[in-house]
Coordinates of C-alpha atoms in Angstrom, one line a residue:
M1 CA 134.7 84.4 105.8
N2 CA 136.1 87.8 106.8
K3 CA 133.6 89.5 109.3
K4 CA 134.0 92.8 107.7
I5 CA 132.7 91.2 104.4
L6 CA 129.7 90.1 106.2
V7 CA 128.9 93.6 107.3
V8 CA 129.5 94.9 103.7
L9 CA 126.9 92.2 102.6
A10 CA 124.5 93.4 105.2
F11 CA 124.9 97.0 104.0
V12 CA 124.4 95.9 100.4
A13 CA 121.2 94.2 101.4
L14 CA 120.0 97.5 103.0
I15 CA 121.0 99.4 99.7
L16 CA 118.9 96.8 97.6
Q17 CA 116.1 97.2 100.0
F18 CA 116.1 101.0 99.6
V19 CA 116.0 100.7 95.7
F20 CA 113.1 98.1 96.0
Q21 CA 111.2 100.2 98.4
L22 CA 111.4 103.1 95.7
H23 CA 110.1 100.6 93.3
L24 CA 107.1 99.6 95.5
A25 CA 106.4 103.4 96.2
K26 CA 105.7 103.7 92.4
I27 CA 103.7 100.6 92.0
D28 CA 101.5 100.5 95.1
A29 CA 98.4 102.7 95.1
R30 CA 97.6 105.1 97.9
T31 CA 96.7 103.3 101.2
T32 CA 93.7 104.8 103.0
D33 CA 95.7 106.9 105.6
E34 CA 98.3 108.4 103.4
G35 CA 96.2 111.1 101.9
G36 CA 95.4 112.5 105.4
H37 CA 99.0 112.3 106.5
L38 CA 100.4 113.9 103.3
A39 CA 97.8 116.7 103.5
A40 CA 98.5 117.2 107.2
G41 CA 102.3 117.3 106.6
Y42 CA 101.9 119.9 103.8
T43 CA 99.8 122.2 105.9
Y44 CA 102.3 121.9 108.8
V45 CA 105.2 123.2 106.7
T46 CA 103.2 125.8 104.8
T47 CA 101.3 127.3 107.9
G48 CA 103.3 126.3 111.0
E49 CA 100.1 125.0 112.6
W50 CA 99.1 121.6 113.6
R51 CA 95.2 121.5 113.0
F52 CA 95.1 118.3 110.9
N53 CA 95.7 114.7 112.1
P54 CA 96.7 115.4 115.8
E55 CA 96.2 111.8 116.6
H56 CA 99.8 111.2 115.2
P57 CA 102.8 113.2 116.2
P58 CA 104.1 115.4 113.4
L59 CA 107.5 114.3 112.4
T60 CA 106.8 111.8 109.8
K61 CA 104.2 114.0 108.2
V62 CA 106.4 117.0 108.2
L63 CA 109.1 115.1 106.3
A64 CA 106.4 114.1 103.7
G65 CA 105.2 117.7 103.5
L66 CA 108.8 119.0 102.9
A67 CA 109.4 116.4 100.2
I68 CA 106.4 117.7 98.2
L69 CA 107.0 121.4 98.8
P70 CA 109.2 121.7 95.6
L71 CA 106.3 120.4 93.6
H72 CA 104.1 123.5 94.5
P73 CA 100.8 121.5 94.6
K74 CA 97.7 123.5 93.7
I75 CA 95.4 124.5 96.6
T76 CA 91.7 125.2 96.0
P77 CA 89.5 127.8 97.9
E78 CA 87.5 124.7 99.2
M79 CA 90.6 123.3 100.7
N80 CA 91.3 126.7 102.5
E81 CA 87.9 126.5 103.8
L82 CA 88.5 123.1 105.3
W83 CA 91.6 124.4 106.9
D84 CA 89.8 127.4 108.3
R85 CA 87.0 125.1 109.8
S86 CA 89.7 123.3 111.8
S87 CA 91.0 126.1 114.0
N88 CA 89.4 125.2 117.3
F89 CA 91.8 123.2 119.4
F90 CA 89.1 121.0 120.8
Y91 CA 87.6 120.0 117.5
D92 CA 88.4 116.7 115.8
S93 CA 89.1 117.7 112.2
W94 CA 89.3 114.1 110.9
S95 CA 86.8 114.6 108.2
E96 CA 88.3 117.9 106.9
N97 CA 91.7 116.4 106.9
R98 CA 90.5 113.4 105.1
R99 CA 88.7 115.6 102.5
Y100 CA 91.7 117.9 102.1
G101 CA 93.8 114.8 101.3
E102 CA 91.4 113.7 98.6
M103 CA 91.4 117.0 97.0
I104 CA 95.2 117.7 97.0
L105 CA 95.8 114.3 95.3
Y106 CA 92.8 113.9 92.9
E107 CA 90.7 117.1 92.6
A108 CA 92.9 120.1 92.7
G109 CA 94.7 119.4 89.3
N110 CA 97.9 117.9 90.7
D111 CA 99.7 114.8 89.6
A112 CA 98.6 112.4 92.3
D113 CA 101.3 109.7 91.5
Q114 CA 104.0 112.4 91.6
L115 CA 102.9 113.8 94.9
L116 CA 102.6 110.4 96.4
F117 CA 105.9 109.1 95.3
W118 CA 107.8 112.0 96.6
G119 CA 105.8 112.2 99.8
R120 CA 106.8 108.5 100.3
F121 CA 110.4 109.1 99.9
P122 CA 111.2 110.2 103.4
A123 CA 109.4 107.0 104.5
V124 CA 111.9 105.0 102.5
I125 CA 114.8 106.8 104.1
L126 CA 113.4 106.2 107.6
T127 CA 113.1 102.5 106.8
F128 CA 116.8 102.5 105.6
L129 CA 117.8 104.2 108.9
L130 CA 115.9 101.6 110.9
G131 CA 117.8 98.8 109.1
L132 CA 121.0 100.7 109.4
S133 CA 120.4 101.0 113.2
I134 CA 119.9 97.3 113.4
L135 CA 123.1 96.5 111.5
L136 CA 125.2 98.9 113.5
I137 CA 123.9 97.8 116.9
A138 CA 124.4 94.1 116.0
W139 CA 127.8 94.8 114.6
R140 CA 129.0 96.9 117.6
E141 CA 127.7 94.5 120.2
W142 CA 128.2 91.1 118.7
G143 CA 130.1 91.2 115.4
G144 CA 129.5 90.6 111.6
V145 CA 127.6 87.3 111.6
A146 CA 125.0 88.8 114.0
A147 CA 124.9 92.0 112.0
L148 CA 124.2 90.0 108.7
V149 CA 121.5 87.8 110.2
A150 CA 119.6 90.6 111.9
T151 CA 119.7 92.7 108.9
L152 CA 118.5 90.0 106.5
L153 CA 115.5 89.2 108.9
F154 CA 114.6 92.9 108.6
V155 CA 115.1 93.2 104.8
L156 CA 113.2 90.0 104.1
D157 CA 110.3 90.8 106.4
P158 CA 107.1 91.2 104.3
A159 CA 105.5 93.5 106.8
V160 CA 108.6 95.8 106.7
T161 CA 108.6 95.7 102.9
A162 CA 104.9 96.4 102.8
H163 CA 105.0 99.4 105.1
G164 CA 108.4 100.7 104.5
H165 CA 107.5 103.1 101.6
L166 CA 104.1 104.3 103.0
I167 CA 103.4 107.7 104.5
N168 CA 102.5 106.3 107.8
T169 CA 103.9 106.3 111.4
D170 CA 104.1 102.5 112.0
L171 CA 107.5 101.7 110.8
P172 CA 109.1 105.0 111.9
A173 CA 107.7 104.1 115.4
A174 CA 109.9 100.9 115.3
L175 CA 112.9 103.1 114.6
G176 CA 112.0 105.4 117.6
Y177 CA 111.2 102.4 119.9
L178 CA 114.5 100.5 119.1
L179 CA 116.7 103.6 119.7
A180 CA 114.9 104.4 122.9
I181 CA 115.4 100.9 124.3
Y182 CA 119.1 100.8 123.2
A183 CA 119.9 104.2 124.4
G184 CA 118.2 103.5 127.7
W185 CA 120.3 100.4 128.2
K186 CA 123.4 102.2 127.5
F187 CA 122.4 104.9 130.0
F188 CA 121.5 102.7 132.8
V189 CA 124.6 100.6 132.4
N190 CA 126.9 103.7 132.2
P191 CA 125.1 107.0 133.1
E192 CA 127.7 109.5 131.9
K193 CA 127.1 112.8 130.0
K194 CA 127.3 111.2 126.4
T195 CA 124.7 108.5 127.2
T196 CA 122.6 111.0 128.9
V197 CA 122.3 113.2 125.9
W198 CA 121.7 110.3 123.6
F199 CA 119.0 108.8 125.8
G200 CA 117.1 112.2 126.0
L201 CA 117.3 112.6 122.2
A202 CA 116.2 109.0 121.6
I203 CA 113.1 109.3 123.8
G204 CA 112.2 112.7 122.2
L205 CA 112.6 111.3 118.7
A206 CA 110.5 108.3 119.6
L207 CA 107.7 110.4 121.1
L208 CA 107.6 112.5 117.9
L209 CA 107.3 109.5 115.6
K210 CA 104.2 107.8 117.0
Y211 CA 102.2 107.9 120.3
T212 CA 102.5 104.2 120.9
T213 CA 106.3 104.6 121.5
I214 CA 105.3 105.9 124.9
I215 CA 105.2 102.2 125.8
A216 CA 108.9 102.4 125.8
L217 CA 108.7 104.3 129.2
P218 CA 107.4 101.3 131.3
A219 CA 109.8 99.1 129.6
L220 CA 112.6 101.5 130.5
L221 CA 111.4 101.8 134.0
I222 CA 111.7 98.0 134.3
L223 CA 115.2 98.1 132.8
A224 CA 116.1 100.9 135.4
M225 CA 114.9 98.8 138.3
L226 CA 116.7 95.6 137.1
T227 CA 119.9 97.5 136.7
W228 CA 119.6 99.0 140.2
V229 CA 118.9 95.4 141.6
R230 CA 122.0 94.1 139.8
N231 CA 124.2 96.9 141.0
K232 CA 126.2 96.2 144.1
K233 CA 126.6 99.9 145.1
K234 CA 122.9 100.8 145.0
A235 CA 123.1 104.0 147.0
E236 CA 126.0 105.3 145.0
Y237 CA 124.3 104.4 141.8
C238 CA 121.1 106.3 142.7
K239 CA 123.2 109.4 143.7
K240 CA 125.0 109.2 140.4
I241 CA 122.0 108.8 138.2
W242 CA 119.0 110.9 139.4
L243 CA 120.3 114.4 138.2
K244 CA 121.1 112.8 134.9
L245 CA 117.5 111.3 134.7
L246 CA 116.2 114.9 135.2
A247 CA 118.5 116.0 132.2
V248 CA 117.0 113.1 130.1
V249 CA 113.6 114.4 130.9
A250 CA 114.6 117.9 130.0
I251 CA 116.1 116.9 126.7
S252 CA 113.0 114.9 125.8
I253 CA 110.8 117.8 126.4
F254 CA 113.0 120.1 124.5
M255 CA 112.8 117.7 121.6
L256 CA 109.0 117.7 121.7
W257 CA 108.9 121.5 121.6
L258 CA 111.5 121.4 118.8
G259 CA 109.3 118.9 116.8
Y260 CA 106.4 121.3 117.1
G261 CA 108.4 124.3 116.1
F262 CA 108.5 126.0 119.6
H263 CA 105.4 127.9 118.7
D264 CA 102.6 125.4 119.3
R265 CA 100.0 126.6 121.8
V266 CA 99.7 125.1 125.2
V267 CA 96.7 123.3 126.1
P268 CA 93.9 126.0 126.6
I269 CA 91.5 126.3 129.3
S270 CA 88.2 124.7 128.6
R271 CA 84.9 124.7 130.6
S272 CA 83.8 121.6 128.8
F273 CA 86.0 120.2 126.0
T274 CA 83.6 117.4 125.3
T275 CA 81.0 119.9 124.1
E276 CA 83.6 121.9 122.2
N277 CA 84.8 118.8 120.5
S278 CA 81.5 118.0 119.1
Y279 CA 80.4 121.6 118.3
T280 CA 80.1 122.2 114.6
G281 CA 78.5 125.6 114.3
S282 CA 79.9 128.7 112.8
H283 CA 81.8 129.7 116.1
R284 CA 84.0 126.5 115.8
G285 CA 87.3 128.6 116.2
S286 CA 86.3 129.9 119.6
T287 CA 84.1 129.1 122.6
D288 CA 81.8 132.0 122.0
G289 CA 78.2 131.1 121.6
M290 CA 78.7 127.4 122.5
P291 CA 75.8 125.9 124.5
N292 CA 76.1 124.0 127.9
L293 CA 79.8 124.9 128.5
T294 CA 79.9 123.1 131.9
P295 CA 81.8 120.0 132.8
K296 CA 79.6 117.2 131.6
N297 CA 81.4 114.1 132.4
N298 CA 84.4 112.5 134.1
K299 CA 86.6 113.3 131.0
D300 CA 86.0 117.0 131.6
K301 CA 86.8 116.8 135.3
I302 CA 90.1 114.8 134.6
F303 CA 91.0 117.3 131.9
N304 CA 90.6 120.2 134.3
L305 CA 92.7 118.4 136.9
I306 CA 95.6 117.5 134.8
R307 CA 95.7 120.6 132.5
P308 CA 98.2 122.6 134.6
I309 CA 100.6 119.7 134.4
V310 CA 100.4 119.0 130.7
T311 CA 101.2 122.6 129.7
L312 CA 104.8 121.6 130.1
V313 CA 104.6 119.9 126.7
P314 CA 103.0 121.1 123.3
G315 CA 99.1 121.3 123.5
D316 CA 98.6 119.4 120.3
Y317 CA 100.8 116.6 121.6
I318 CA 98.5 116.1 124.5
K319 CA 95.3 116.4 122.3
G320 CA 96.7 113.7 120.0
L321 CA 97.6 111.5 122.9
F322 CA 94.2 111.8 124.5
M323 CA 92.6 110.8 121.1
V324 CA 94.9 107.7 120.9
F325 CA 94.0 106.6 124.4
N326 CA 90.3 107.1 123.5
H327 CA 90.7 105.1 120.3
V328 CA 92.5 102.1 121.8
G329 CA 90.2 102.3 124.7
S330 CA 86.9 102.5 122.8
G331 CA 87.7 100.1 120.0
H332 CA 87.5 99.9 116.2
K333 CA 85.6 97.5 113.9
S334 CA 87.8 94.6 113.1
F335 CA 87.7 91.1 111.7
L336 CA 89.3 88.0 112.8
L337 CA 88.6 84.2 112.0
G338 CA 85.1 84.9 110.7
Q339 CA 84.1 87.3 113.6
V340 CA 83.6 91.0 113.6
S341 CA 84.1 93.0 116.7
T342 CA 84.4 96.7 117.7
T343 CA 86.2 95.8 120.9
G344 CA 88.8 93.4 119.7
W345 CA 90.3 90.2 121.1
W346 CA 93.2 89.9 123.6
Y347 CA 94.8 87.3 121.5
Y348 CA 94.5 89.2 118.3
F349 CA 98.1 90.4 118.0
P350 CA 99.8 87.1 119.2
L351 CA 97.7 85.3 116.5
I352 CA 98.7 87.9 113.9
I353 CA 102.3 87.4 114.7
L354 CA 102.0 83.6 114.0
V355 CA 100.1 84.0 110.7
K356 CA 101.7 87.1 109.2
T357 CA 105.5 86.3 110.1
P358 CA 107.3 83.9 107.7
I359 CA 107.7 80.5 109.3
P360 CA 111.6 80.6 108.9
T361 CA 111.6 84.0 110.9
L362 CA 109.5 82.5 113.5
I363 CA 111.9 79.6 113.9
L364 CA 114.9 82.0 114.1
M365 CA 113.2 84.2 116.6
A366 CA 112.3 81.1 118.7
M367 CA 116.0 80.0 118.5
G368 CA 117.2 83.4 119.5
L369 CA 114.9 83.7 122.5
Y370 CA 115.9 80.1 123.7
I371 CA 119.6 80.8 123.4
A372 CA 119.4 84.4 124.9
C373 CA 117.6 83.1 127.9
K374 CA 120.1 80.4 128.8
K375 CA 122.9 81.2 131.2
P376 CA 125.1 83.1 131.1
R377 CA 122.6 85.7 129.9
N378 CA 123.5 88.8 127.9
W379 CA 122.0 92.0 129.6
L380 CA 121.5 93.8 126.2
T381 CA 119.5 90.9 124.7
L382 CA 117.4 90.6 127.8
S383 CA 116.7 94.3 127.5
F384 CA 115.5 93.8 123.9
I385 CA 113.4 90.8 125.2
I386 CA 111.8 93.1 127.8
G387 CA 111.2 95.9 125.3
A388 CA 109.5 93.4 122.9
T389 CA 107.4 91.8 125.6
I390 CA 106.2 94.9 127.1
F391 CA 105.1 96.2 123.7
L392 CA 103.2 93.2 122.8
L393 CA 101.5 93.0 126.3
A394 CA 100.4 96.6 125.9
S395 CA 99.2 96.0 122.3
M396 CA 97.0 93.0 123.9
T397 CA 95.1 95.6 125.9
S398 CA 94.1 97.6 122.8
K399 CA 90.5 97.4 121.5
A400 CA 91.6 98.8 118.1
N401 CA 92.8 95.6 116.3
L402 CA 93.8 96.9 112.9
G403 CA 96.8 95.0 111.8
V404 CA 100.4 93.7 112.3
R405 CA 101.5 97.3 111.6
H406 CA 100.6 98.3 115.1
I407 CA 103.2 96.0 116.5
L408 CA 106.0 96.6 114.1
P409 CA 108.3 97.9 117.0
F410 CA 108.1 94.3 118.4
F411 CA 110.1 92.8 115.5
P412 CA 113.4 94.6 115.2
L413 CA 114.3 93.8 118.8
L414 CA 113.8 90.2 118.4
Y415 CA 115.8 90.3 115.1
L416 CA 118.7 91.6 117.1
V417 CA 118.1 88.9 119.7
S418 CA 118.3 86.3 116.8
G419 CA 121.5 88.0 115.6
Y420 CA 123.1 87.7 119.0
A421 CA 122.0 84.0 119.1
T422 CA 124.4 83.2 116.2
T423 CA 127.3 84.1 118.4
K424 CA 126.4 81.2 120.6
M425 CA 125.6 78.6 118.0
S426 CA 127.3 75.5 117.0
K427 CA 128.4 75.0 113.3
K428 CA 125.4 72.8 112.9
L429 CA 123.0 75.4 114.1
L430 CA 124.7 78.0 111.9
W431 CA 124.1 75.7 108.9
I432 CA 120.4 75.4 109.9
T433 CA 120.3 79.2 110.2
T434 CA 121.7 79.6 106.7
I435 CA 119.0 77.2 105.3
L436 CA 116.3 79.2 107.2
L437 CA 117.6 82.4 105.6
I438 CA 117.6 80.9 102.1
W439 CA 114.1 79.7 102.7
L440 CA 113.0 83.1 103.9
G441 CA 114.6 84.7 100.7
A442 CA 112.6 82.3 98.5
L443 CA 109.4 83.1 100.2
F444 CA 110.1 86.8 99.9
A445 CA 110.8 86.5 96.2
F446 CA 107.6 84.6 95.5
S447 CA 105.5 87.0 97.6
Y448 CA 106.1 89.8 95.1
P449 CA 104.4 92.2 94.9
Y450 CA 101.8 91.3 97.5
Y451 CA 103.7 92.0 100.6
L452 CA 101.0 93.9 102.6
G453 CA 98.7 90.9 102.1
Y454 CA 101.3 88.3 103.1
F455 CA 100.2 85.3 105.2
N456 CA 102.4 82.3 105.9
E457 CA 101.6 78.6 105.5
F458 CA 100.1 78.4 109.0
A459 CA 97.1 80.5 107.5
G460 CA 97.2 78.6 104.1
G461 CA 99.1 81.3 102.3
S462 CA 98.3 84.8 101.2
Y463 CA 95.3 83.9 99.1
N464 CA 93.7 82.3 102.1
G465 CA 94.5 85.2 104.5
Y466 CA 91.0 86.8 104.1
K467 CA 89.7 83.9 106.2
I468 CA 91.9 84.9 109.1
A469 CA 92.2 88.8 109.2
A470 CA 91.5 91.9 107.0
D471 CA 92.1 95.7 107.2
S472 CA 95.7 96.6 106.9
N473 CA 96.7 93.0 107.2
L474 CA 95.5 92.4 103.7
D475 CA 93.5 95.1 102.0
W476 CA 94.3 98.7 102.6
G477 CA 93.8 100.4 99.2
Q478 CA 97.2 99.3 97.9
D479 CA 95.7 97.2 95.0
L480 CA 93.8 100.0 93.2
K481 CA 96.4 100.2 90.4
R482 CA 96.3 96.4 90.0
I483 CA 92.5 96.5 89.8
T484 CA 92.8 99.1 87.0
E485 CA 95.4 97.0 85.2
Y486 CA 93.2 93.9 85.4
V487 CA 90.0 95.7 84.1
Q488 CA 92.0 97.3 81.2
Q489 CA 93.9 94.2 80.1
N490 CA 90.7 92.1 80.1
K491 CA 88.7 94.9 78.5
L492 CA 85.8 94.4 81.2
Q493 CA 82.6 96.3 80.7
N494 CA 79.9 97.1 83.2
V495 CA 82.2 97.1 86.2
F496 CA 80.8 97.4 89.7
I497 CA 83.4 98.2 92.4
E498 CA 83.4 98.3 96.2
Y499 CA 86.8 99.5 97.3
T500 CA 86.2 101.5 100.4
W501 CA 89.8 102.3 101.2
N502 CA 89.9 104.7 98.1
S503 CA 87.3 107.3 97.4
N504 CA 85.5 107.5 94.0
H505 CA 87.8 110.3 93.1
A506 CA 90.8 108.0 93.5
I507 CA 89.0 105.3 91.4
D508 CA 88.1 108.0 88.8
Y509 CA 91.7 109.0 88.7
H510 CA 93.0 105.6 88.0
L511 CA 90.3 103.7 86.2
G512 CA 88.6 106.7 84.5
E513 CA 85.6 108.7 85.3
N514 CA 82.2 107.1 84.1
S515 CA 84.0 103.8 83.5
Y516 CA 82.5 101.9 86.4
K517 CA 79.7 102.1 89.0
T518 CA 79.7 101.3 92.7
L519 CA 78.8 97.9 93.7
D520 CA 75.8 99.1 95.7
Q521 CA 74.4 100.3 92.4
W522 CA 74.1 96.7 91.1
K523 CA 70.6 95.3 90.8
P524 CA 70.0 91.5 90.5
G525 CA 69.7 90.4 86.9
A526 CA 72.1 93.1 85.7
A527 CA 75.1 91.7 83.8
G528 CA 78.6 92.9 84.6
W529 CA 81.6 92.3 86.8
G530 CA 81.7 92.7 90.5
I531 CA 85.0 93.8 92.1
I532 CA 85.3 93.9 96.0
G533 CA 88.1 94.4 98.5
A534 CA 88.6 91.7 101.0
T535 CA 87.6 93.8 104.1
A536 CA 84.2 94.6 102.6
F537 CA 84.0 90.9 101.4
D538 CA 84.6 89.9 105.0
V539 CA 82.5 92.2 107.0
S540 CA 79.9 93.9 104.9
K541 CA 76.4 92.3 104.9
R542 CA 75.3 94.5 102.0
F543 CA 77.6 92.7 99.7
S544 CA 77.1 89.1 100.9
F545 CA 75.8 88.1 97.4
M546 CA 79.3 88.3 96.3
K547 CA 80.3 85.2 98.5
T548 CA 77.9 83.0 96.4
C549 CA 78.6 84.7 93.1
P550 CA 79.6 82.0 90.5
G551 CA 83.2 82.0 89.3
L552 CA 84.4 84.1 92.2
K553 CA 88.2 84.4 92.2
Q554 CA 90.9 86.7 93.4
I555 CA 92.8 89.2 91.4
T556 CA 95.2 89.7 94.4
P557 CA 95.1 88.3 97.8
G558 CA 93.0 91.3 98.8
V559 CA 90.7 91.8 95.9
F560 CA 87.8 89.5 94.6
I561 CA 86.0 89.6 91.3
C562 CA 83.2 87.6 89.7
K563 CA 80.8 87.8 86.8
L564 CA 77.4 89.2 87.9
N565 CA 74.0 88.3 86.2

């Protein structure tokens, strides 16, 4: 077959994915973080300030905010008050941001479905750009067969499909990470003006998409060291590259300031930011009147030590980075194989890869790794393997084990490695690859529309996934419209719901106010229907009675229902 036709087929697959993502953007309910991200993005573009949601860089949220700007969403005085309460740099406005998101969607008189759909539109574009990047890199480096295989692995990935239309930073991070690794490889191999500029732009873009893309820096350092080792003229290479590396740093910092609009404040001086962070009195916008403003722990001392250095970059970027390090270091409540932990498990993400990735994809990635590591080795594929390995190892140190979404940057790199491997395969292996891709396509079709809750056959399938893991692996609020449809089609009465990912206002919006009660209002002996999300089903002791409820079944992989009496 003509290799150009293969590239055309790969591009058609991306177009179909784009259309399919728009469809999913309509039928999936709001996931738990999207309201906060949408609210933050809207306030960014209407005020030029970065008070809400600093724990994620602004770019993805700015795009979502711009997308809903023509809709002129209504803003209430209470929402303005939430904004005003968040002015202190050292204050964590998480609750205000969350509340603002609920209000702009469900309480201010706006069309929530319309806001959510258009807010999601930029996410779909970013997903398309990630797929296009995979296609173009594979085509440029290895040809049409590699491009088609790598693109199909991306398009038919349930995790990509689940998150590719959400107002979130996880899949955009994969775009930034891939471009940073690829641009870094091109720069280290050939440090000229063009590659210098592209490398700086790629790093800056990655840092603006998600904080975890900072993991690219140690991966790039390893690539730089290996390139130097492989270079026969080491002294000449160092002389040639060091000024260009300074230019890369300068371009990256410029990109950060551009992303924050060039008017972000630098990190202000603080006598005790830990006190200011927790202070919730009427002087929240300043340090006046705050008690005990003396360094109270090592965090304050470290902050005062590094503060002169970090003023080179936007203050809110540093604030968010500090918050992320604190989160991954302190932990988050999570569930795995019947256990609940707030500090996580080192093997969480490797296990999640094994049970959340389709088996044909696992086989193709394993084949790709085996072929890529055989001699003669391809330097670009080894760079991708190093990037993927460093990202996975870094994720294994995190105590915040919340889902496969946190390691999405891992996958595109290995999809490209799998694409490369096809250029070294015999005809027999190419036929096996074709069969595996057909199998993958069938799995993808039969998984509709439950892509977020997808688990492979190693886990016993999607409806058995709740025994393995929860949270955004399975149950993240996306099924609220399906719950509503099930209740209305079956004309259920006396419904008791526990769906913690969505507020009561969201449930009111979809199911109807006064048409249900919360599950904690149910009393033994009261007849009705109990509905509970899989995460609460797994981890909440308050609702343990649901596990022994007669006739318990699943509406979706992430939602349980039974008849109460």
